[in-house]
mmCIF file of C-alpha atoms in Angstrom:
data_model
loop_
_atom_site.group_PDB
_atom_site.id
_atom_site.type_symbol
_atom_site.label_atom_id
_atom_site.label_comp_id
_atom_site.label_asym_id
_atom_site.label_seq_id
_atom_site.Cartn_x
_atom_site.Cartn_y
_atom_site.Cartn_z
ATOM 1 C CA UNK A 1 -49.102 23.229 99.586
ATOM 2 C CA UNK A 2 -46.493 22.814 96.577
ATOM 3 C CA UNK A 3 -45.829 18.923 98.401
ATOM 4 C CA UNK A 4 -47.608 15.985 97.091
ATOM 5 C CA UNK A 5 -48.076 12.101 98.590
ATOM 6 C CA UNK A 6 -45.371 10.487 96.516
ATOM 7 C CA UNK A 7 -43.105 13.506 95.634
ATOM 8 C CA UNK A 8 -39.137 13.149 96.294
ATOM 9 C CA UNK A 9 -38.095 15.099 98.521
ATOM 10 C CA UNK A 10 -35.243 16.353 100.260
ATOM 11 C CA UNK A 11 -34.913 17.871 103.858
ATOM 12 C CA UNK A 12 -33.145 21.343 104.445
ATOM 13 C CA UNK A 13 -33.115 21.783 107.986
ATOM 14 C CA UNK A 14 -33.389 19.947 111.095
ATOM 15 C CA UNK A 15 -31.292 16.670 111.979
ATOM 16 C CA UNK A 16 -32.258 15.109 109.047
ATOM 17 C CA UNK A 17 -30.660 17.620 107.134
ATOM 18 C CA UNK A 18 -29.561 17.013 103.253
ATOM 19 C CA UNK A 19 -31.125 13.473 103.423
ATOM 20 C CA UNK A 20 -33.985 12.253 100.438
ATOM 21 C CA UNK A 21 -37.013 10.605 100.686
ATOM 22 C CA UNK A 22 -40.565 9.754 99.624
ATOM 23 C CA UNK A 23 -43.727 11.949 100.992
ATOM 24 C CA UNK A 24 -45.909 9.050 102.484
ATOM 25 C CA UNK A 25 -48.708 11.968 104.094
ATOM 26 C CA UNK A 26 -49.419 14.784 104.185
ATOM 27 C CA UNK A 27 -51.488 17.347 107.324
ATOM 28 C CA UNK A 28 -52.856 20.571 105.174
ATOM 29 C CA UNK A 29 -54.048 21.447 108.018
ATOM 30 C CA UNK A 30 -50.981 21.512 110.025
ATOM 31 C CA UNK A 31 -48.659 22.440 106.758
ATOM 32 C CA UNK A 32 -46.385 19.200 107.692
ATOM 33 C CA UNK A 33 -45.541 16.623 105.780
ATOM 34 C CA UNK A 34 -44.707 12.932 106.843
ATOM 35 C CA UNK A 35 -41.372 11.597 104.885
ATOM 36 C CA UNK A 36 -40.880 7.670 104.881
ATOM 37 C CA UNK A 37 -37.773 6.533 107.182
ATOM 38 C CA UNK A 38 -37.277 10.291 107.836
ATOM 39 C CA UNK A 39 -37.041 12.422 110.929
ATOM 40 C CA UNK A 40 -37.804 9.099 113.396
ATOM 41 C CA UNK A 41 -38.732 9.701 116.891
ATOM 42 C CA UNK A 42 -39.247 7.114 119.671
ATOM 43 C CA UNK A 43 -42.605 6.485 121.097
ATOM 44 C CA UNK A 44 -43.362 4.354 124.167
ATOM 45 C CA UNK A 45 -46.124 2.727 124.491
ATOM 46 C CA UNK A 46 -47.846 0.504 127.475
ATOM 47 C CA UNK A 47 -49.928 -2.621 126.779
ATOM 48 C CA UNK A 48 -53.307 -2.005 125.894
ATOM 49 C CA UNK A 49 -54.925 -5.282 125.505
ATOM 50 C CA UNK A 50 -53.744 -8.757 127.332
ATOM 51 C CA UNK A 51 -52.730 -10.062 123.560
ATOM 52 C CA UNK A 52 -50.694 -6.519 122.721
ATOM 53 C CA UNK A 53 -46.990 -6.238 123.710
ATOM 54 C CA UNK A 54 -46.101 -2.621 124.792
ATOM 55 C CA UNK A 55 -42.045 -1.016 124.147
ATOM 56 C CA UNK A 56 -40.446 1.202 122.071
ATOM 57 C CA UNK A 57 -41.089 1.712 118.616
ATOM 58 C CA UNK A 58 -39.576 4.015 116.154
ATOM 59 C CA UNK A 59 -42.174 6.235 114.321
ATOM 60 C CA UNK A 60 -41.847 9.060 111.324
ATOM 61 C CA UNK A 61 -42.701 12.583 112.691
ATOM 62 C CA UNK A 62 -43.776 15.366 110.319
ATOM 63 C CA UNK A 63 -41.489 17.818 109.815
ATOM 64 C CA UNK A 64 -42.717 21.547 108.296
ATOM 65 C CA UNK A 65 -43.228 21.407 104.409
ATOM 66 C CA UNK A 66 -40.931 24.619 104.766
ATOM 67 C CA UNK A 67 -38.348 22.627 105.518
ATOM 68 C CA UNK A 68 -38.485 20.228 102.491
ATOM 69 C CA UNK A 69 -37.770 20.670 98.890
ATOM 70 C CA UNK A 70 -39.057 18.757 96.011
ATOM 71 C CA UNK A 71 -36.369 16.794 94.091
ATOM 72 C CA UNK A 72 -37.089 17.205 90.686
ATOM 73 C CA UNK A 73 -36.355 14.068 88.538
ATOM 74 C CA UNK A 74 -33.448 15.258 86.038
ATOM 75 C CA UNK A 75 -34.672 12.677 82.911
ATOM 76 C CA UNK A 76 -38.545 13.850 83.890
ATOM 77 C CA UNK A 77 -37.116 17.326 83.719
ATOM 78 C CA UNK A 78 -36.090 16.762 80.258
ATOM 79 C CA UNK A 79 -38.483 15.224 78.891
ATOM 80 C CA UNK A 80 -40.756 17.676 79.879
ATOM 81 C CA UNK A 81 -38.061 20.375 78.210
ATOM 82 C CA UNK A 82 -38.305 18.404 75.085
ATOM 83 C CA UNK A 83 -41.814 18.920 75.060
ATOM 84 C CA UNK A 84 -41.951 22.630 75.570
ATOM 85 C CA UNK A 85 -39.453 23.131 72.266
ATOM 86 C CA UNK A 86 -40.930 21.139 70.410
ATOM 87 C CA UNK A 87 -44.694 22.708 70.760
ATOM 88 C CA UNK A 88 -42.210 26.226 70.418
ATOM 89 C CA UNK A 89 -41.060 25.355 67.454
ATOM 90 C CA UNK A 90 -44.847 24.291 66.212
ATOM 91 C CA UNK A 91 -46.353 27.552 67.030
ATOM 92 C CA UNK A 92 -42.856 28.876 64.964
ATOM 93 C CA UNK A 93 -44.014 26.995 62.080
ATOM 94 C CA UNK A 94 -47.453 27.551 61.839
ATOM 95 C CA UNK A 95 -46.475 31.618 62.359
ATOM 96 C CA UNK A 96 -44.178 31.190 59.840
ATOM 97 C CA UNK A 97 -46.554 29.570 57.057
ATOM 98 C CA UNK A 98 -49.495 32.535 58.095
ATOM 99 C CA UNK A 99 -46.828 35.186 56.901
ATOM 100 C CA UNK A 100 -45.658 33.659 54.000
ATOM 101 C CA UNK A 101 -49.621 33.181 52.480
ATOM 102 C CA UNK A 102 -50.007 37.090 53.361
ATOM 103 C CA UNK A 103 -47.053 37.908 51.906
ATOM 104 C CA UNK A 104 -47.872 36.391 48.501
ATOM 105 C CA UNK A 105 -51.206 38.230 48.678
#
């Protein structure tokens, strides 16, 4: 699974559709992920004890981590970018220098 706990992501199908938000679990098992504020359901739910109130609560379901795309983070992006030219251009340089001593040979 390409999802992680604490990637952005953002929905592509299902009621939710085209919203964003942050991966707070995820089931391997299952292949679902659990998205915070995301894809809420209603659960009912009796009194178990004499001190516990019962109702309704609002809970996230997991939704299939087909149906969710990682947001990438545009100034993580390119930073990352910068990175990868600038070991490019190393390697350039270092290639560069190894042709110039054999050609002086």
């Amino acid at each position: 699974m390409k999802v992680k706990v604490g990637d952005n992501v953002r929905i592509l199908a299902g009621k939710d559709k085209g919203k964003e938000g942050k991966v707070i679990r995820t089931l391997k098992a299952k292949d679902k992920v659990v998205i915070e504020g995301l894809n809420m359901v209603k659960r009912h739910s009796k009194p178990r004890n004499t001190n516990e109130s019962g109702g309704i609560f609002d809970i996230e379901a997991p939704i299939h981590v087909s149906n969710v795309k990682v947001v990438t983070d545009e100034a993580k992006l390119k930073k990352n970018t910068t990175k990868a030219k600038e070991k490019v251009e190393e390697k350039d340089a270092k290639v560069a220098k190894k042709t110039s001593k054999k050609a002086s040979k």
